[in-house]
Coordinates of N, CA, C and O in Angstrom, one line a residue:
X85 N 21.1 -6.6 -1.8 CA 19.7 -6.2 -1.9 C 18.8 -7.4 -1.5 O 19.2 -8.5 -1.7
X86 N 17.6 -7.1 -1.0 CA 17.0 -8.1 -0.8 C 16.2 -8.0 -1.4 O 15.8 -7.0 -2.0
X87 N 15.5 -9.2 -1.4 CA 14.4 -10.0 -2.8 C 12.7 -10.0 -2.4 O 12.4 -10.7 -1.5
X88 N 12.0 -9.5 -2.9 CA 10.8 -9.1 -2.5 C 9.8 -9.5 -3.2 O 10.0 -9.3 -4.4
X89 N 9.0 -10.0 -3.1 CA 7.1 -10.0 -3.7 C 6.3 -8.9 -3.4 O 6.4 -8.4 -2.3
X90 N 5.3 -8.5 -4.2 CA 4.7 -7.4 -4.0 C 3.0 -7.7 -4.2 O 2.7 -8.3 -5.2
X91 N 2.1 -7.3 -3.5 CA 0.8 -7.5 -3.8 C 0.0 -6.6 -3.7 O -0.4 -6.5 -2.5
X92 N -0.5 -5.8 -4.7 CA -0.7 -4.6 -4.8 C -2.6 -4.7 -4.7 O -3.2 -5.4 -5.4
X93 N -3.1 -3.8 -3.3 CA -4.8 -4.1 -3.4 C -5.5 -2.6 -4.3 O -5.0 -1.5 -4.6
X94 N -6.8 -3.2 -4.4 CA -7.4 -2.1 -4.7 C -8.8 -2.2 -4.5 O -9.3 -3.2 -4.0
X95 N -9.7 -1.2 -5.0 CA -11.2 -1.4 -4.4 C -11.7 -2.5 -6.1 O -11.1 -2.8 -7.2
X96 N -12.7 -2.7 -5.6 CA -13.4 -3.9 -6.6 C -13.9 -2.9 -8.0 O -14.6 -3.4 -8.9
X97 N -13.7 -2.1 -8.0 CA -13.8 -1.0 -8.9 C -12.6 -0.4 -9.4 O -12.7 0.4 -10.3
X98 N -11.8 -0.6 -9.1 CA -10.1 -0.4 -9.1 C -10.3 1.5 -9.2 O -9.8 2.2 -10.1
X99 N -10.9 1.8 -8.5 CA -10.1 3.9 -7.8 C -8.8 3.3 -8.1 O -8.6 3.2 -9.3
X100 N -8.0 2.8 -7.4 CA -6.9 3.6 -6.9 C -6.0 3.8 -8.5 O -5.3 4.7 -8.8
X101 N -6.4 2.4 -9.3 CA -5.7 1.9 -11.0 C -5.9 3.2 -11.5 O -5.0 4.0 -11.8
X102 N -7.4 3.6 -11.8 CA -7.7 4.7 -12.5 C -7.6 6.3 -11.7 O -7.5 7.4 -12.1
X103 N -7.7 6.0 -10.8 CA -6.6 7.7 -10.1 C -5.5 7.7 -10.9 O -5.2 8.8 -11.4
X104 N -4.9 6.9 -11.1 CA -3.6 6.7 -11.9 C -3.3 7.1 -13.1 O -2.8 8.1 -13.6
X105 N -3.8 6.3 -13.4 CA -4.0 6.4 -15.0 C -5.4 7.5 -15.6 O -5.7 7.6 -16.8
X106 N -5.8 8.1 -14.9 CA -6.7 9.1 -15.4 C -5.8 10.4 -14.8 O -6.2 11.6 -15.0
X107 N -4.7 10.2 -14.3 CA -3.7 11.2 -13.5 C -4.3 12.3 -12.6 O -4.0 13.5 -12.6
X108 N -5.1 11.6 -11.7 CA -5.3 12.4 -10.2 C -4.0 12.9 -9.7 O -2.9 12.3 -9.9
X109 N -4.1 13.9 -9.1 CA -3.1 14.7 -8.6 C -2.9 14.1 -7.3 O -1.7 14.1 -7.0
X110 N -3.5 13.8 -6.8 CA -3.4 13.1 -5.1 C -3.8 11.6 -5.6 O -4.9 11.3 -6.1
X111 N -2.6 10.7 -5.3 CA -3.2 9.4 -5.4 C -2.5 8.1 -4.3 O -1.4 8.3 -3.7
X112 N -2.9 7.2 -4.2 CA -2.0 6.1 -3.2 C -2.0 4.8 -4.0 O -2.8 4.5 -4.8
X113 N -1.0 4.2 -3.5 CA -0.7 2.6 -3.6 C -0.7 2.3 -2.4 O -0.2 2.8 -1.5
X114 N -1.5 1.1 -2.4 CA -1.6 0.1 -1.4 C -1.2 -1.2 -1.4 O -1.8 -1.9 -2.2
X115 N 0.0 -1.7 -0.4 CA 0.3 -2.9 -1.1 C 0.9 -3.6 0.4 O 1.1 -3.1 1.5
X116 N 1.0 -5.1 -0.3 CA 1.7 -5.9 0.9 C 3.2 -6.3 0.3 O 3.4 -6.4 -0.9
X117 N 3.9 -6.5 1.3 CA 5.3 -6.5 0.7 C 5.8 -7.4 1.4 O 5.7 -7.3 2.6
X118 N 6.6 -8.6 0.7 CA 7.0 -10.3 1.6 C 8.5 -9.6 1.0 O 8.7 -9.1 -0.1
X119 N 9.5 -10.0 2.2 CA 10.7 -10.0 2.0 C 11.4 -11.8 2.3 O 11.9 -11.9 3.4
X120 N 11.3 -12.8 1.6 CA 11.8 -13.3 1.9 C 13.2 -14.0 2.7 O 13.1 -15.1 3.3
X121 N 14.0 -13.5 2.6 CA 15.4 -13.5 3.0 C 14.6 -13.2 4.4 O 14.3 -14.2 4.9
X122 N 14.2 -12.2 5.0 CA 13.7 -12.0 6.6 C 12.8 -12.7 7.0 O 12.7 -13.0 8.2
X123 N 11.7 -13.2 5.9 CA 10.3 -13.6 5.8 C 9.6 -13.1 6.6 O 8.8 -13.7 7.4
X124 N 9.9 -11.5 6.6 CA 9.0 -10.2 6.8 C 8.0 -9.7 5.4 O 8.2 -9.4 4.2
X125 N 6.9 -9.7 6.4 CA 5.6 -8.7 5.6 C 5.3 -7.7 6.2 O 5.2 -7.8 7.5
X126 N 5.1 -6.4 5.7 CA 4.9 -5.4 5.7 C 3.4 -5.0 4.8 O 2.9 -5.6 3.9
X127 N 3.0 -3.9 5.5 CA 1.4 -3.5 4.8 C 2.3 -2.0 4.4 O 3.2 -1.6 5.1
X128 N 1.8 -1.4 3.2 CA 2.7 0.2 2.5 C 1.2 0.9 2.1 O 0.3 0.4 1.4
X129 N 1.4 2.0 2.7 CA 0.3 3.4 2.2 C 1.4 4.3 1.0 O 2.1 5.0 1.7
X130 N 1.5 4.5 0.2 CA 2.1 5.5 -0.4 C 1.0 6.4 -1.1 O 0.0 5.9 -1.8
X131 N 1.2 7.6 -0.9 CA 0.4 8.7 -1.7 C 1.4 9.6 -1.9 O 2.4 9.9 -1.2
X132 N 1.2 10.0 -3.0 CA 1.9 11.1 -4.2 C 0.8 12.2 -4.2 O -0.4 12.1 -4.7
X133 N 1.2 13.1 -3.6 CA 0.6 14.5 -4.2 C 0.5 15.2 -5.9 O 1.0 14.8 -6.9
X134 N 0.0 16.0 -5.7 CA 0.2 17.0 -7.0 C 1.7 17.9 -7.4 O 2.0 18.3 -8.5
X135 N 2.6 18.0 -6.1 CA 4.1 18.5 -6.2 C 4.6 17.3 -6.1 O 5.5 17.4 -5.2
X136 N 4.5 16.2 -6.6 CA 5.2 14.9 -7.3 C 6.2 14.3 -5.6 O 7.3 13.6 -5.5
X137 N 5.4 14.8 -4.6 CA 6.3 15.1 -3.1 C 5.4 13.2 -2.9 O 4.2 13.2 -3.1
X138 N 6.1 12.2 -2.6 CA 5.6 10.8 -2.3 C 5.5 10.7 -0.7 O 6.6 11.2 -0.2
X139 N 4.6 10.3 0.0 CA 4.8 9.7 1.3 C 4.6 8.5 1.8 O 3.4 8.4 1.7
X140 N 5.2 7.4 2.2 CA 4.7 6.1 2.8 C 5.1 6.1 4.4 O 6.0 6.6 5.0
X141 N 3.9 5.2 4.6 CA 3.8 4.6 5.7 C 3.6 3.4 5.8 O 2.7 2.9 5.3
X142 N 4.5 2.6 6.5 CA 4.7 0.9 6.7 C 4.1 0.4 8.0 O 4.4 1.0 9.0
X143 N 3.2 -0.9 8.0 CA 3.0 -1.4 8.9 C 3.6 -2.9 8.9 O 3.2 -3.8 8.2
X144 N 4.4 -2.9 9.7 CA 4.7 -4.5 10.0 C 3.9 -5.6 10.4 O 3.5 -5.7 11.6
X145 N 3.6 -6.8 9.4 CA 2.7 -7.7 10.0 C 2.9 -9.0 10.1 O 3.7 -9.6 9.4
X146 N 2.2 -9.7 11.1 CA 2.8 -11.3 11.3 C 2.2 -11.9 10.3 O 1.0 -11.8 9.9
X147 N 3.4 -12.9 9.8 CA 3.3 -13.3 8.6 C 1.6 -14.5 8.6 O 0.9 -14.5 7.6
X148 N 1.2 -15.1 9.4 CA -0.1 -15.4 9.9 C -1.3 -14.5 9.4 O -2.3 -14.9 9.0
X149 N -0.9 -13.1 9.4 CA -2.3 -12.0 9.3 C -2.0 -11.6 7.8 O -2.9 -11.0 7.1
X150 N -0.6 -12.0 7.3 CA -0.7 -11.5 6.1 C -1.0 -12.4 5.2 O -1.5 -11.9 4.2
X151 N -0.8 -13.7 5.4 CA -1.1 -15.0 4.7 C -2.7 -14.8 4.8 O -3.3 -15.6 4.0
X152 N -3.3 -14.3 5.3 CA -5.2 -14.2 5.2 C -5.7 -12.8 5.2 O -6.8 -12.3 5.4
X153 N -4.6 -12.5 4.9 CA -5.4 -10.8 3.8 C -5.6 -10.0 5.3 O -5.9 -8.9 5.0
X154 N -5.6 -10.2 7.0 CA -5.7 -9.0 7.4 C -4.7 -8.0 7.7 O -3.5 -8.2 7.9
X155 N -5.5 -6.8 7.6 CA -4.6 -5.7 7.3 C -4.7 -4.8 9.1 O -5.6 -4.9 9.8
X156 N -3.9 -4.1 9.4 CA -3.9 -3.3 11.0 C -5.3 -2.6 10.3 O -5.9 -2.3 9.3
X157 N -5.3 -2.6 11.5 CA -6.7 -1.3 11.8 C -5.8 -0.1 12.3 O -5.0 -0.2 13.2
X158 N -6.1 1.0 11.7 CA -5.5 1.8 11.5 C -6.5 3.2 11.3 O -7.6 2.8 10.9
X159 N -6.5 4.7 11.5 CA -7.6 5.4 11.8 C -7.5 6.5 9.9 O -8.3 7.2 9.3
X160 N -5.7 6.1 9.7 CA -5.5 6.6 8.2 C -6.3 6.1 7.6 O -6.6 7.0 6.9
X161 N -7.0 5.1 7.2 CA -7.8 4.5 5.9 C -8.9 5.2 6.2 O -9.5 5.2 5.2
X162 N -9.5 5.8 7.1 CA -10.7 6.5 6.8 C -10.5 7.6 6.3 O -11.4 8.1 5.7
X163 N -9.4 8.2 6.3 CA -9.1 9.7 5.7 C -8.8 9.5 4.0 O -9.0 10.3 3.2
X164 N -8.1 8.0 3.8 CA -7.5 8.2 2.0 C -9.1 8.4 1.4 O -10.2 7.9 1.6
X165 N -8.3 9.6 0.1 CA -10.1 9.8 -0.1 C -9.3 9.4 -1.7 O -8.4 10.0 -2.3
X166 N -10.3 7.9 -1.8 CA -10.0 6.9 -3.2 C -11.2 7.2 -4.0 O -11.3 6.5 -5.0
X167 N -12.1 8.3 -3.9 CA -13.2 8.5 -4.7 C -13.3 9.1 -5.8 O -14.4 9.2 -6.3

Protein backbone atom coordinates (compact mmCIF):
# COMPACT_ATOMS: atom_id res chain seq x y z
CA UNK A 1 0.00 0.00 0.00
CA UNK A 2 1.16 3.24 -0.41
CA UNK A 3 1.43 6.08 2.11
CA UNK A 4 -0.38 9.23 1.49
CA UNK A 5 -1.19 12.89 2.92
CA UNK A 6 -4.39 14.34 2.23
CA UNK A 7 -5.47 18.12 2.10
CA UNK A 8 -8.83 18.61 1.92
CA UNK A 9 -10.09 22.45 0.48
CA UNK A 10 -13.14 24.22 0.99
CA UNK A 11 -14.79 27.64 0.44
CA UNK A 12 -14.07 30.24 3.35
CA UNK A 13 -17.47 29.52 4.44
CA UNK A 14 -16.95 25.80 4.49
CA UNK A 15 -20.36 24.69 1.69
CA UNK A 16 -18.71 21.83 1.03
CA UNK A 17 -18.24 20.80 5.43
CA UNK A 18 -21.84 21.71 5.84
CA UNK A 19 -23.41 19.97 2.54
CA UNK A 20 -22.08 17.22 4.63
CA UNK A 21 -23.10 17.41 7.63
CA UNK A 22 -26.44 19.15 7.03
CA UNK A 23 -26.76 15.87 4.55
CA UNK A 24 -27.13 17.37 0.99
CA UNK A 25 -28.00 14.73 -1.25
CA UNK A 26 -25.49 15.88 -3.98
CA UNK A 27 -22.19 16.71 -2.40
CA UNK A 28 -18.22 16.82 -3.34
CA UNK A 29 -14.83 16.59 -1.73
CA UNK A 30 -12.11 18.37 -2.91
CA UNK A 31 -8.77 17.53 -2.07
CA UNK A 32 -4.98 17.31 -2.84
CA UNK A 33 -3.42 14.02 -2.50
CA UNK A 34 0.77 13.63 -1.97
CA UNK A 35 1.81 10.05 -2.44
CA UNK A 36 5.11 10.02 -1.11
CA UNK A 37 6.82 6.73 -2.09
CA UNK A 38 6.13 8.32 -6.01
CA UNK A 39 6.17 11.89 -4.73
CA UNK A 40 3.12 12.28 -6.87
CA UNK A 41 0.33 14.92 -6.31
CA UNK A 42 -2.82 14.59 -7.59
CA UNK A 43 -5.94 17.27 -7.40
CA UNK A 44 -9.54 14.71 -6.50
CA UNK A 45 -13.23 15.95 -7.36
CA UNK A 46 -15.43 13.40 -5.64
CA UNK A 47 -19.18 13.91 -5.63
CA UNK A 48 -21.76 11.55 -4.09
CA UNK A 49 -25.16 11.75 -5.32
CA UNK A 50 -28.43 11.12 -3.57
CA UNK A 51 -28.26 7.02 -4.82
CA UNK A 52 -25.14 6.91 -2.54
CA UNK A 53 -23.52 6.28 -6.45
CA UNK A 54 -19.70 8.30 -5.77
CA UNK A 55 -17.70 9.74 -8.75
CA UNK A 56 -14.08 11.08 -8.88
CA UNK A 57 -12.06 12.70 -11.11
CA UNK A 58 -8.20 13.05 -10.68
CA UNK A 59 -5.92 15.52 -11.98
CA UNK A 60 -2.25 14.91 -11.92
CA UNK A 61 -0.04 17.76 -10.75
CA UNK A 62 3.67 18.92 -10.67
CA UNK A 63 4.65 18.72 -7.52
CA UNK A 64 5.89 22.77 -8.03
CA UNK A 65 2.04 23.74 -8.63
CA UNK A 66 0.98 21.71 -5.78
CA UNK A 67 3.52 23.04 -3.22
CA UNK A 68 1.70 26.78 -4.08
CA UNK A 69 -1.86 25.79 -3.91
CA UNK A 70 -2.35 25.95 -7.95
CA UNK A 71 -4.97 23.89 -9.01
CA UNK A 72 -5.65 22.90 -13.26
CA UNK A 73 -8.05 25.00 -14.77
CA UNK A 74 -10.47 22.95 -15.59
CA UNK A 75 -14.30 23.92 -17.14
CA UNK A 76 -15.85 21.17 -14.20
CA UNK A 77 -15.59 23.76 -11.29
CA UNK A 78 -17.93 26.01 -12.91
CA UNK A 79 -20.60 23.44 -12.89
CA UNK A 80 -19.99 21.97 -8.92
CA UNK A 81 -22.99 23.76 -7.54
CA UNK A 82 -21.45 24.16 -3.61
CA UNK A 83 -24.32 26.56 -2.79
Amino acid sequence: LLEYESDYLDTSDLRLYYAHHNGKSTRYKLRVRYYSATDDYYFEIKKKNNKSKTDKQRFRLESSRAKLGIMPNNEYFTDLDIT
